[in-house]
PDB file of C-alpha atoms and ligand atoms in Angstrom:
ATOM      1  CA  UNK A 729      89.422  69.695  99.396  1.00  0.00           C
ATOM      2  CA  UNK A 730      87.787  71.652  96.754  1.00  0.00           C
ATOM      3  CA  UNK A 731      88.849  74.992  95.870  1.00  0.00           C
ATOM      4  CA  UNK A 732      86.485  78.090  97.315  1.00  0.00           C
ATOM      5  CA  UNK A 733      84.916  80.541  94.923  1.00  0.00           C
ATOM      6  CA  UNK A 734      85.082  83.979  95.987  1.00  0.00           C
ATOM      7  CA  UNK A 735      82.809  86.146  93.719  1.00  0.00           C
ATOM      8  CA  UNK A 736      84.475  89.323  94.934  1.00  0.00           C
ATOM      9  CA  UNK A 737      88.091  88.196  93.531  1.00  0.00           C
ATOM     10  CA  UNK A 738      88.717  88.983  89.896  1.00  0.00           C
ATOM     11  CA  UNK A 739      91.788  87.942  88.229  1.00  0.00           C
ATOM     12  CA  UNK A 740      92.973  89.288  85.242  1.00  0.00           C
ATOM     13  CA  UNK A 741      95.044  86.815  82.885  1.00  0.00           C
ATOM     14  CA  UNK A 742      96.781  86.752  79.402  1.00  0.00           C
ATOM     15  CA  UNK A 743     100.336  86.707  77.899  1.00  0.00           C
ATOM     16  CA  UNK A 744     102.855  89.175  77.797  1.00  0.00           C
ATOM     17  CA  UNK A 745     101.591  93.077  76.644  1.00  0.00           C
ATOM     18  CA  UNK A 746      97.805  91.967  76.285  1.00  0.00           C
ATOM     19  CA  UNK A 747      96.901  95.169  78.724  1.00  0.00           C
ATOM     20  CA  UNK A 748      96.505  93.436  81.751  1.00  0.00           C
ATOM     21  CA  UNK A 749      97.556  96.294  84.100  1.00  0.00           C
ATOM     22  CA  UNK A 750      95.438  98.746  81.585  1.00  0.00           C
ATOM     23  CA  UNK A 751      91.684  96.691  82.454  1.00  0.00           C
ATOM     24  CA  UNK A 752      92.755  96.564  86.219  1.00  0.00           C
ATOM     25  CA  UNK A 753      93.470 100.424  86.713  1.00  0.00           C
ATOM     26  CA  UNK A 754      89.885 100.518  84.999  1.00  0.00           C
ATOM     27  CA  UNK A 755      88.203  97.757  87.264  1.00  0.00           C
ATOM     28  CA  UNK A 756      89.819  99.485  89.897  1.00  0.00           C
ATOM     29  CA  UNK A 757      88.627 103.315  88.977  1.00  0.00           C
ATOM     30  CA  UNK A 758      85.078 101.698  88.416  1.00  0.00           C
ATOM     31  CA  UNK A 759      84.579  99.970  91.850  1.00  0.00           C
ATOM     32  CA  UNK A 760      86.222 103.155  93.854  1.00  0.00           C
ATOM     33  CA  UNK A 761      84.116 105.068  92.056  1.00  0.00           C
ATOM     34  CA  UNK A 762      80.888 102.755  93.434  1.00  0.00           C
ATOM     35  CA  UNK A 763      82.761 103.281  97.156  1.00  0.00           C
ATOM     36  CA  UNK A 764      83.988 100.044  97.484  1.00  0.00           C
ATOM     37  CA  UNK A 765      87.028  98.874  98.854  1.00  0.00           C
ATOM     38  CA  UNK A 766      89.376  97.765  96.142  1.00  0.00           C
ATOM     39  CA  UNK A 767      92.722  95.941  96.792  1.00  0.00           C
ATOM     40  CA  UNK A 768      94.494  95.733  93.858  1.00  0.00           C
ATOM     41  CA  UNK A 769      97.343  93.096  93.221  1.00  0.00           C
ATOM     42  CA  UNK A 770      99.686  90.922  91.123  1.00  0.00           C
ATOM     43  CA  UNK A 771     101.462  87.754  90.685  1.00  0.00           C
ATOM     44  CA  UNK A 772     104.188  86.689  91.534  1.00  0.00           C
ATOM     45  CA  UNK A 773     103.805  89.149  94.042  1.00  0.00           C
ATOM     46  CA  UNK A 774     101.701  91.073  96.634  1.00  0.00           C
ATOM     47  CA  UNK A 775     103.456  90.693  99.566  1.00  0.00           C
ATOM     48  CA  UNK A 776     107.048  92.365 100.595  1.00  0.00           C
ATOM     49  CA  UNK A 777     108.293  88.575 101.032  1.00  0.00           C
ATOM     50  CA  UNK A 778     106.491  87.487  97.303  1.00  0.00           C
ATOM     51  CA  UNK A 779     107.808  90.326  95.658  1.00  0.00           C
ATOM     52  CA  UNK A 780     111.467  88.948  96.722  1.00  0.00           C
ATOM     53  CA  UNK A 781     110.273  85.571  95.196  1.00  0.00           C
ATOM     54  CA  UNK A 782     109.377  87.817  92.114  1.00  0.00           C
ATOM     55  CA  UNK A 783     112.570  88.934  91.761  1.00  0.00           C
ATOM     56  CA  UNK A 784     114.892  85.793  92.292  1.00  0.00           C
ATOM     57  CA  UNK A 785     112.037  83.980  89.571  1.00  0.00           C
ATOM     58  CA  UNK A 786     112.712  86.815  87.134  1.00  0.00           C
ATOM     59  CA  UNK A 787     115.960  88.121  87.717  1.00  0.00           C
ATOM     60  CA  UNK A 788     118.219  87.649  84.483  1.00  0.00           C
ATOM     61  CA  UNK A 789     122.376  87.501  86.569  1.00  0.00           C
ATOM     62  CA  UNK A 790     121.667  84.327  88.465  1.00  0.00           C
ATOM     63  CA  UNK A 791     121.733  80.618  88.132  1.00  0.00           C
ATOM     64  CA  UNK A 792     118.413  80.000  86.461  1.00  0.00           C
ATOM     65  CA  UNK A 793     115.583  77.976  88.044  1.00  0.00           C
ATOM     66  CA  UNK A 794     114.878  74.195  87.156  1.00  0.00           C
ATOM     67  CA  UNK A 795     111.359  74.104  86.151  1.00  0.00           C
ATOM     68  CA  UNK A 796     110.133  72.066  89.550  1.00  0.00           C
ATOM     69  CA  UNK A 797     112.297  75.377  91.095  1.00  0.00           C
ATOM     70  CA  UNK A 798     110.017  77.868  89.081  1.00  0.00           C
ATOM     71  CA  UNK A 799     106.662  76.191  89.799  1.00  0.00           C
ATOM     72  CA  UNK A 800     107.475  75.435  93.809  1.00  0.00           C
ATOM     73  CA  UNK A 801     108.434  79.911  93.749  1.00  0.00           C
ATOM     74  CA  UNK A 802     105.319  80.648  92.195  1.00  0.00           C
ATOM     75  CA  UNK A 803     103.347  78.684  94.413  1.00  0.00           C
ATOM     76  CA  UNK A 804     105.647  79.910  97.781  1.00  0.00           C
ATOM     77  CA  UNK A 805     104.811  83.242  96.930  1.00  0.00           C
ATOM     78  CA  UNK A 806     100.927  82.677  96.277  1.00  0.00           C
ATOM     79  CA  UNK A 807     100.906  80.478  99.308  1.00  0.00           C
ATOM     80  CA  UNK A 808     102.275  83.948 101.374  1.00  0.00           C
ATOM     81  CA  UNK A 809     100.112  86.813  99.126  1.00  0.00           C
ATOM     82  CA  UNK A 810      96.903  84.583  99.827  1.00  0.00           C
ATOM     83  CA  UNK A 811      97.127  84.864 103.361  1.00  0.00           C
ATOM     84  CA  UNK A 812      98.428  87.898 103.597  1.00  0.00           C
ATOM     85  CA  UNK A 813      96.567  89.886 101.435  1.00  0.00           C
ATOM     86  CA  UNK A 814      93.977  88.371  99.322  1.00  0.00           C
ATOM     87  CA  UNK A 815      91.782  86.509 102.223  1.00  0.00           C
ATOM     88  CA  UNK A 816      91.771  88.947 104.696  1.00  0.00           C
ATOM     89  CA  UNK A 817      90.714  91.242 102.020  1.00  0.00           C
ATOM     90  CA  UNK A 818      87.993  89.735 101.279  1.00  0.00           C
ATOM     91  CA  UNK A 819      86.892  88.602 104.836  1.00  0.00           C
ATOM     92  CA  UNK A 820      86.521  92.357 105.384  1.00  0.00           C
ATOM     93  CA  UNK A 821      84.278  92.665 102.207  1.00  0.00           C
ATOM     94  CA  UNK A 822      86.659  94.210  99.889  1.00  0.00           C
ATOM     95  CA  UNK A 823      86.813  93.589  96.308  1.00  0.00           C
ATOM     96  CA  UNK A 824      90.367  91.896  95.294  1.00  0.00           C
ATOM     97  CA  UNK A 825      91.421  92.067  91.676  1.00  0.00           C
ATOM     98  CA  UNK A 826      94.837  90.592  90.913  1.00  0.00           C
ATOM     99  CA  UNK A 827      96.657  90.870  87.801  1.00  0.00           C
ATOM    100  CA  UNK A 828      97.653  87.002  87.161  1.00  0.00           C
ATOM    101  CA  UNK A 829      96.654  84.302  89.868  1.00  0.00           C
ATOM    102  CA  UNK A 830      96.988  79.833  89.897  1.00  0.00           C
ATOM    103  CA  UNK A 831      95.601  80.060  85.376  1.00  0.00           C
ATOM    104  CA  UNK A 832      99.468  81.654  85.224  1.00  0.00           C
ATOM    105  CA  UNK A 833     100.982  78.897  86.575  1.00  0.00           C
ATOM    106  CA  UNK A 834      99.054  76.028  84.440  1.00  0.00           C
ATOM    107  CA  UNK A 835      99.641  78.423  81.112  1.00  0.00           C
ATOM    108  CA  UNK A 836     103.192  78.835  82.008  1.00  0.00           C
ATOM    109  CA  UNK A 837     104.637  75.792  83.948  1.00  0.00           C
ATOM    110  CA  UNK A 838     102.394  73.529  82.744  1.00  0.00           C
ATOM    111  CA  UNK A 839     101.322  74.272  79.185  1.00  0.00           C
ATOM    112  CA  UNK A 840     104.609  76.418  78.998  1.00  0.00           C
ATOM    113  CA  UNK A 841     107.186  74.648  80.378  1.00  0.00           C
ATOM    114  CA  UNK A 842     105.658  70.633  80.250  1.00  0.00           C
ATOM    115  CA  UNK A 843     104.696  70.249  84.013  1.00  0.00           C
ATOM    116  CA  UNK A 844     102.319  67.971  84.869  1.00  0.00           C
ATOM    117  CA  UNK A 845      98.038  69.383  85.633  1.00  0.00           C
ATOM    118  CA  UNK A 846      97.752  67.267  88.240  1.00  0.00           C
ATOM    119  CA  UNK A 847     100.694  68.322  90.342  1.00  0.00           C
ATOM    120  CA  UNK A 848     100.062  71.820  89.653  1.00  0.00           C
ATOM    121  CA  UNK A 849      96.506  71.122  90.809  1.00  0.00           C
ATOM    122  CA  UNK A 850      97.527  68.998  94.030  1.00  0.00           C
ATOM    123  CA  UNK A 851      99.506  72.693  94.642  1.00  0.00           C
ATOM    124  CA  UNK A 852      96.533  74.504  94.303  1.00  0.00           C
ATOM    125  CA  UNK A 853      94.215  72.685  96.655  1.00  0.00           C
ATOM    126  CA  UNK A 854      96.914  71.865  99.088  1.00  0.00           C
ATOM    127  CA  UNK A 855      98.697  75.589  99.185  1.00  0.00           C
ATOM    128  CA  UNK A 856      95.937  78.238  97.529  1.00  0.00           C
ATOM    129  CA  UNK A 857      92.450  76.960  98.772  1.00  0.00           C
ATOM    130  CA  UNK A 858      90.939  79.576  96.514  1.00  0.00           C
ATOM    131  CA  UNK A 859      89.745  80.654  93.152  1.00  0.00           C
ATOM    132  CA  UNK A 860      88.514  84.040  91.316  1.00  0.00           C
ATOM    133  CA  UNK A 861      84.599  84.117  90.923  1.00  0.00           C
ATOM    134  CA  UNK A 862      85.464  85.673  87.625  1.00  0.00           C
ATOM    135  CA  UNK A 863      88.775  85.370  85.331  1.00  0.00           C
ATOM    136  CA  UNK A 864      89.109  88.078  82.332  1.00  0.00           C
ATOM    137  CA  UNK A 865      91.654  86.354  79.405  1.00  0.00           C
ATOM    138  CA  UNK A 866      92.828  89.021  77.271  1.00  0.00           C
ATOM    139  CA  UNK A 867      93.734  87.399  74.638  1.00  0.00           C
ATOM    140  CA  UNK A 868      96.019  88.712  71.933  1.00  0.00           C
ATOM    141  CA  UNK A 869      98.381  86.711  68.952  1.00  0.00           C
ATOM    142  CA  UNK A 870     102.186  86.290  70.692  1.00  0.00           C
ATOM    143  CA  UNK A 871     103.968  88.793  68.221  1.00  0.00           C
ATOM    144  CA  UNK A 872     101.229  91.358  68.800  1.00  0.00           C
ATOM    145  CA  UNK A 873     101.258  90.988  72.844  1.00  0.00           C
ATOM    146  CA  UNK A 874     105.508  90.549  72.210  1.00  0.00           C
ATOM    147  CA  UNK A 875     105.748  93.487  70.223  1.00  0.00           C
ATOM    148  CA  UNK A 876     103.567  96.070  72.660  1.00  0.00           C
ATOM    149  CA  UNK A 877     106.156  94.990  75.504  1.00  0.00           C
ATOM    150  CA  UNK A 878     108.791  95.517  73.492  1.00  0.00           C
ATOM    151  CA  UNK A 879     107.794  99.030  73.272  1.00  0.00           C
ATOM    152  CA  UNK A 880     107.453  99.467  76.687  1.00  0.00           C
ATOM    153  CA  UNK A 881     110.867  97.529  77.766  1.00  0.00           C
ATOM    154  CA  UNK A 882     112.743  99.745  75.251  1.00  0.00           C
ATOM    155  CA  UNK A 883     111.100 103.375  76.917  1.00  0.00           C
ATOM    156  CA  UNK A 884     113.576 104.937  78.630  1.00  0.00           C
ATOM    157  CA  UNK A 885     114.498 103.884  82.386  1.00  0.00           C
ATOM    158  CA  UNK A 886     112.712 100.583  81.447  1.00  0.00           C
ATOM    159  CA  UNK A 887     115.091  97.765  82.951  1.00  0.00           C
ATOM    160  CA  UNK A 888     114.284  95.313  79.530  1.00  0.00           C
ATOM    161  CA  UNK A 889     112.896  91.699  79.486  1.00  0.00           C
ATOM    162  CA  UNK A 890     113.013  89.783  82.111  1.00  0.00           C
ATOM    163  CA  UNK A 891     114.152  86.155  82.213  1.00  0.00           C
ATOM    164  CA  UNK A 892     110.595  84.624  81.498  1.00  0.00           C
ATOM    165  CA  UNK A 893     110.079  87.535  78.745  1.00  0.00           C
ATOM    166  CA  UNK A 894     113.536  86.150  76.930  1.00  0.00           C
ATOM    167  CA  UNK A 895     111.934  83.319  76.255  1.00  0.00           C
ATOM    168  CA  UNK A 896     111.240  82.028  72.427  1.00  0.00           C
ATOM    169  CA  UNK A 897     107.825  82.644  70.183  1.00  0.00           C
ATOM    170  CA  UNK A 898     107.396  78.334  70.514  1.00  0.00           C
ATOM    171  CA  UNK A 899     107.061  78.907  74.697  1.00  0.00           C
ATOM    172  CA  UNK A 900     104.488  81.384  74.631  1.00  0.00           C
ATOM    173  CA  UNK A 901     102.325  80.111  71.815  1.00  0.00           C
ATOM    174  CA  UNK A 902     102.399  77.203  74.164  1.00  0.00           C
ATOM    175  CA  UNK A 903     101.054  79.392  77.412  1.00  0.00           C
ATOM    176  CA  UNK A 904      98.417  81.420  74.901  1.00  0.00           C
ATOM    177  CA  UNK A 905      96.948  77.737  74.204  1.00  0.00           C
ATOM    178  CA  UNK A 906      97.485  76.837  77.956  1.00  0.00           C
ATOM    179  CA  UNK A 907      94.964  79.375  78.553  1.00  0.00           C
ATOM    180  CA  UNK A 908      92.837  79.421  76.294  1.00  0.00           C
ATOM    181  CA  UNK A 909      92.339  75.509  76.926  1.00  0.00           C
ATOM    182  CA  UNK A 910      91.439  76.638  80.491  1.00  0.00           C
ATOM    183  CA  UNK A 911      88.924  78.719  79.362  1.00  0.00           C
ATOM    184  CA  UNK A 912      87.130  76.169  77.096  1.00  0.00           C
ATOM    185  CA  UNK A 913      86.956  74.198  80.232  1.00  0.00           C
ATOM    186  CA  UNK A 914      85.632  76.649  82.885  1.00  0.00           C
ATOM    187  CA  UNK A 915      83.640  78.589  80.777  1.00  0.00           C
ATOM    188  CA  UNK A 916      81.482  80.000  83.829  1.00  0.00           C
ATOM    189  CA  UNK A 917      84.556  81.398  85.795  1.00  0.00           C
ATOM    190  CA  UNK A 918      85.956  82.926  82.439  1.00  0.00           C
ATOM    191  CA  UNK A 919      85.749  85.824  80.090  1.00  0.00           C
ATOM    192  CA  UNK A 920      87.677  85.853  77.066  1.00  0.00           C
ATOM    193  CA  UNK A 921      88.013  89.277  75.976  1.00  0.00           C
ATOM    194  CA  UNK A 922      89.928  90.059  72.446  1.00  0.00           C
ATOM    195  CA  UNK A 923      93.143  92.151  73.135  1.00  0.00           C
ATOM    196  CA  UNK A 924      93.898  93.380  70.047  1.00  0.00           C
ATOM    197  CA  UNK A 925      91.231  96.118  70.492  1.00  0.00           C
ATOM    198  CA  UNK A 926      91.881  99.631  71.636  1.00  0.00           C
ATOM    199  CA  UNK A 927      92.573 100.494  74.923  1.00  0.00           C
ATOM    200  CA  UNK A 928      89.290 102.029  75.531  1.00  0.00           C
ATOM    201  CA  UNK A 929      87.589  98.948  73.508  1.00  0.00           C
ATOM    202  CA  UNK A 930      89.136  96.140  76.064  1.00  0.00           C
ATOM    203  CA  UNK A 931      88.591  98.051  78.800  1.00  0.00           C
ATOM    204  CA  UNK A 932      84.989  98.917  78.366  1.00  0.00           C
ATOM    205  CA  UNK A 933      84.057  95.525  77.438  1.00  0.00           C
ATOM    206  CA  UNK A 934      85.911  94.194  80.863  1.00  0.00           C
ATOM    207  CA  UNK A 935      83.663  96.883  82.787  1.00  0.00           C
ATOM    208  CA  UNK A 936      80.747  95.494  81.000  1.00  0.00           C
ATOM    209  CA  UNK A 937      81.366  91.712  82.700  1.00  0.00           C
ATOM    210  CA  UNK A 938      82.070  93.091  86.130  1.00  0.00           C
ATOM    211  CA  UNK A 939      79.108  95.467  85.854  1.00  0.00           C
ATOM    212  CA  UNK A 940      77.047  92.582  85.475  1.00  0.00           C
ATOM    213  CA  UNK A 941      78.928  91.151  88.634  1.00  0.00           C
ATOM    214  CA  UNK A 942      79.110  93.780  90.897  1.00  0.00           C
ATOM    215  CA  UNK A 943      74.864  95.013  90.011  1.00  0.00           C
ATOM    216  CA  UNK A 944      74.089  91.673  91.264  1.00  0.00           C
TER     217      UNK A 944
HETATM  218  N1  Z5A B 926     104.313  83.888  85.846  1.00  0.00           N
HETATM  219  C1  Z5A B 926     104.473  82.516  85.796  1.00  0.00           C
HETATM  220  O1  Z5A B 926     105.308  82.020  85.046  1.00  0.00           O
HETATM  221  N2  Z5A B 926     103.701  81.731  86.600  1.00  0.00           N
HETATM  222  C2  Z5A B 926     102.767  82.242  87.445  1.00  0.00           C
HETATM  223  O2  Z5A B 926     102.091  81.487  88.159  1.00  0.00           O
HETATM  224  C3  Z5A B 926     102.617  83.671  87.490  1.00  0.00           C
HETATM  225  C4  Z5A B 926     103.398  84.456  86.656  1.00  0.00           C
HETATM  226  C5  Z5A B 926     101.613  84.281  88.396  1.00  0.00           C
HETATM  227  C6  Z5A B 926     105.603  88.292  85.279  1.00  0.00           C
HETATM  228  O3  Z5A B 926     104.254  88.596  85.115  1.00  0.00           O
HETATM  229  C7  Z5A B 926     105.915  86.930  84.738  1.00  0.00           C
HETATM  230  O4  Z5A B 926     105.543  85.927  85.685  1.00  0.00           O
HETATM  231  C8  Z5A B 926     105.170  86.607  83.485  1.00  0.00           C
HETATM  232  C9  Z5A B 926     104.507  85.261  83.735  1.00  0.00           C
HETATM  233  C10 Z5A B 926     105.158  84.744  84.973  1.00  0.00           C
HETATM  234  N3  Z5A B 926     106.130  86.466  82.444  1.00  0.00           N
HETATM  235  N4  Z5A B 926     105.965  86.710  81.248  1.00  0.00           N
HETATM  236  N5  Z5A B 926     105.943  86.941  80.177  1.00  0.00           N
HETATM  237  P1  Z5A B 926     103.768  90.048  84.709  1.00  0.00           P
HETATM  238  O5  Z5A B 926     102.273  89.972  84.571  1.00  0.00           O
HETATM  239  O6  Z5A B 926     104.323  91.030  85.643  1.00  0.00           O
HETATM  240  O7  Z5A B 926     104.507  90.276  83.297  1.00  0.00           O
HETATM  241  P2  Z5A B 926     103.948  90.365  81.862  1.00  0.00           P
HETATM  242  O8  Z5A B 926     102.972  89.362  81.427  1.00  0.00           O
HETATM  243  O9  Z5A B 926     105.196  90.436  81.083  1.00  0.00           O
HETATM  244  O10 Z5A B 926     103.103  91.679  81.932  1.00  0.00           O
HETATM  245  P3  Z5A B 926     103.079  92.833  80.950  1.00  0.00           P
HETATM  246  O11 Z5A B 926     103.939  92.670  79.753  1.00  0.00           O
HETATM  247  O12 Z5A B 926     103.304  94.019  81.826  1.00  0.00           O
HETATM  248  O13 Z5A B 926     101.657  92.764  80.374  1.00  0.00           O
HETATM  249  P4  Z5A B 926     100.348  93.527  80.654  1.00  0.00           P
HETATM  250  O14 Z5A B 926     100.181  94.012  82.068  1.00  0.00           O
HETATM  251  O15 Z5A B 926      99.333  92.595  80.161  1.00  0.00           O
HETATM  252  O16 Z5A B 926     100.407  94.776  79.691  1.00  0.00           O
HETATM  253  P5  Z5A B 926     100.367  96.365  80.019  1.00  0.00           P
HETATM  254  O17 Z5A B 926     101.569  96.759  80.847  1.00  0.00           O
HETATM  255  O18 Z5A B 926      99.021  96.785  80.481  1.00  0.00           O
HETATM  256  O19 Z5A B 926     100.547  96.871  78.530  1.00  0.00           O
HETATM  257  C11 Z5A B 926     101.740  96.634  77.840  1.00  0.00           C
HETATM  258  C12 Z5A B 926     101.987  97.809  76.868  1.00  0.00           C
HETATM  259  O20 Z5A B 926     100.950  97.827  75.871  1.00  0.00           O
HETATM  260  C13 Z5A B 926     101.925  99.186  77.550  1.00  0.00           C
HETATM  261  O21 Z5A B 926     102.835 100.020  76.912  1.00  0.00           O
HETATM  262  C14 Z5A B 926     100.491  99.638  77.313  1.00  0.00           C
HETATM  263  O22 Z5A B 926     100.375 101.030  77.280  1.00  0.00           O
HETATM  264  C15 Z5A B 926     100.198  99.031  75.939  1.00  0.00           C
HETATM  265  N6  Z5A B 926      98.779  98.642  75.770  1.00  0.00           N
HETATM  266  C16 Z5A B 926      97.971  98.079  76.693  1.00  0.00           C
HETATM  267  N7  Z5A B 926      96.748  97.831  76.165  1.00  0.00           N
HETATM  268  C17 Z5A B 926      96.808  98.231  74.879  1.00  0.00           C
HETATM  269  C18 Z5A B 926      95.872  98.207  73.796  1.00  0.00           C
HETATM  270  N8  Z5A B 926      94.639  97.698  73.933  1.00  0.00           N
HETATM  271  N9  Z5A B 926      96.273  98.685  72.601  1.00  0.00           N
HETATM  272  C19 Z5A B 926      97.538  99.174  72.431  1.00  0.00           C
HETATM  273  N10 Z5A B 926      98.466  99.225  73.412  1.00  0.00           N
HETATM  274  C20 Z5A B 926      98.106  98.753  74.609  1.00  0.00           C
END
């Protein structure tokens, strides 16, 4: 079975504090603005049942995860958000944009955490079915991206890192290759846009790729 392109779903991908949540409240504003419908949405997540996955995969108290645990969560909560949420969405026409989708999992359980492509890929054409028409990387350095969460984790009311954000420098440098080796080889589906920018920089160049999408 091979995966089906949607060219209405845009994920939004990159490691920790690159600004993901920034470009999609901007994708979002700019397609409202055009009167679509917009469903906006995030991994692990997206569904009241996913968003309890989210919590036992990140939750810090608990017995933590073996690694097959972590990647067979990931993909039970995808496997419920994509049924739920993002295919019906788009059956009706909408636009879905979801911060993180199935490039997550190969940066993080596979490049990440050593899991083998070809399982994780079985997963995706066995449980997911689906793929973005267009994937925005922001990429940024791992102490740059670590250091702009750390601000935000230390505001106040912020609940600090989660169990995947305690990991070391060595795991994510890992995952920022993971993805960026993704990118090099689907260089149709992706966009990689350079996070260190401003704000206003990274968001106006993500507009620019969907404008070209959504014009068409
Ligand atoms: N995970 C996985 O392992 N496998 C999977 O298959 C999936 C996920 C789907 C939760 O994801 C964890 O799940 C994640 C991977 C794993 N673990 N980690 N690490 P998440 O997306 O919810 O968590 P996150 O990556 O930690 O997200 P984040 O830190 O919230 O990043 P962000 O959304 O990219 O950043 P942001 O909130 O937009 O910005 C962070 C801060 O920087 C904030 O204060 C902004 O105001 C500021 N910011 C944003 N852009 C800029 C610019 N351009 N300049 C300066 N400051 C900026």
């Amino acid at each position: 079975m091979t995966l089906q392109s949607h060219a209405r779903f845009i994920t939004i991908e990159g490691g920790e504090g690159a600004g993901k949540s920034t470009v999609l409240a901007a994708l979002r504003e700019f397609l409202l603005a055009r009167g679509f419908e917009v469903v906006s949405t995030r991994e692990p997540g997206g569904t009241p049942l996913a968003e309890q996955i989210r919590s036992l995969l990140l939750d810090t108290h608990h017995e933590p995860p073996a690694v097959e645990t972590e990647l067979l969560l990931v993909f039970a909560a995808r496997a419920q958000h994509v049924r739920e949420v993002i295919v019906p969405a788009l059956q009706r026409g909408a636009w879905v944009i979801s911060d993180r989708f199935t490039d997550s999992s190969y940066a993080y359980q596979g490049a990440g955490r050593g899991l083998d492509a070809g399982f994780i890929a079985d997963l995706e054409r066995r449980v997911v079915g689906i793929e973005p028409g267009i994937t925005l990387l922001l990429d940024i350095g791992v102490a740059h991206g670590r250091e702009r969460a750390r601000g935000r984790d230390l505001a106040p009311g912020a609940s600090g890192p989660d169990r995947i954000e305690r990991e070391h420098d060595h795991f994510f440098e890992r995952v920022r290759d993971g993805f960026l080796a993704r990118a090099q080889a689907e260089p149709r589906r992706f966009r990689i846009i350079d996070a260190t920018q401003s704000a206003e920089a990274v968001a106006a160049q993500a507009l620019s790729h969907l404008r070209a999408l959504a014009d068409t």
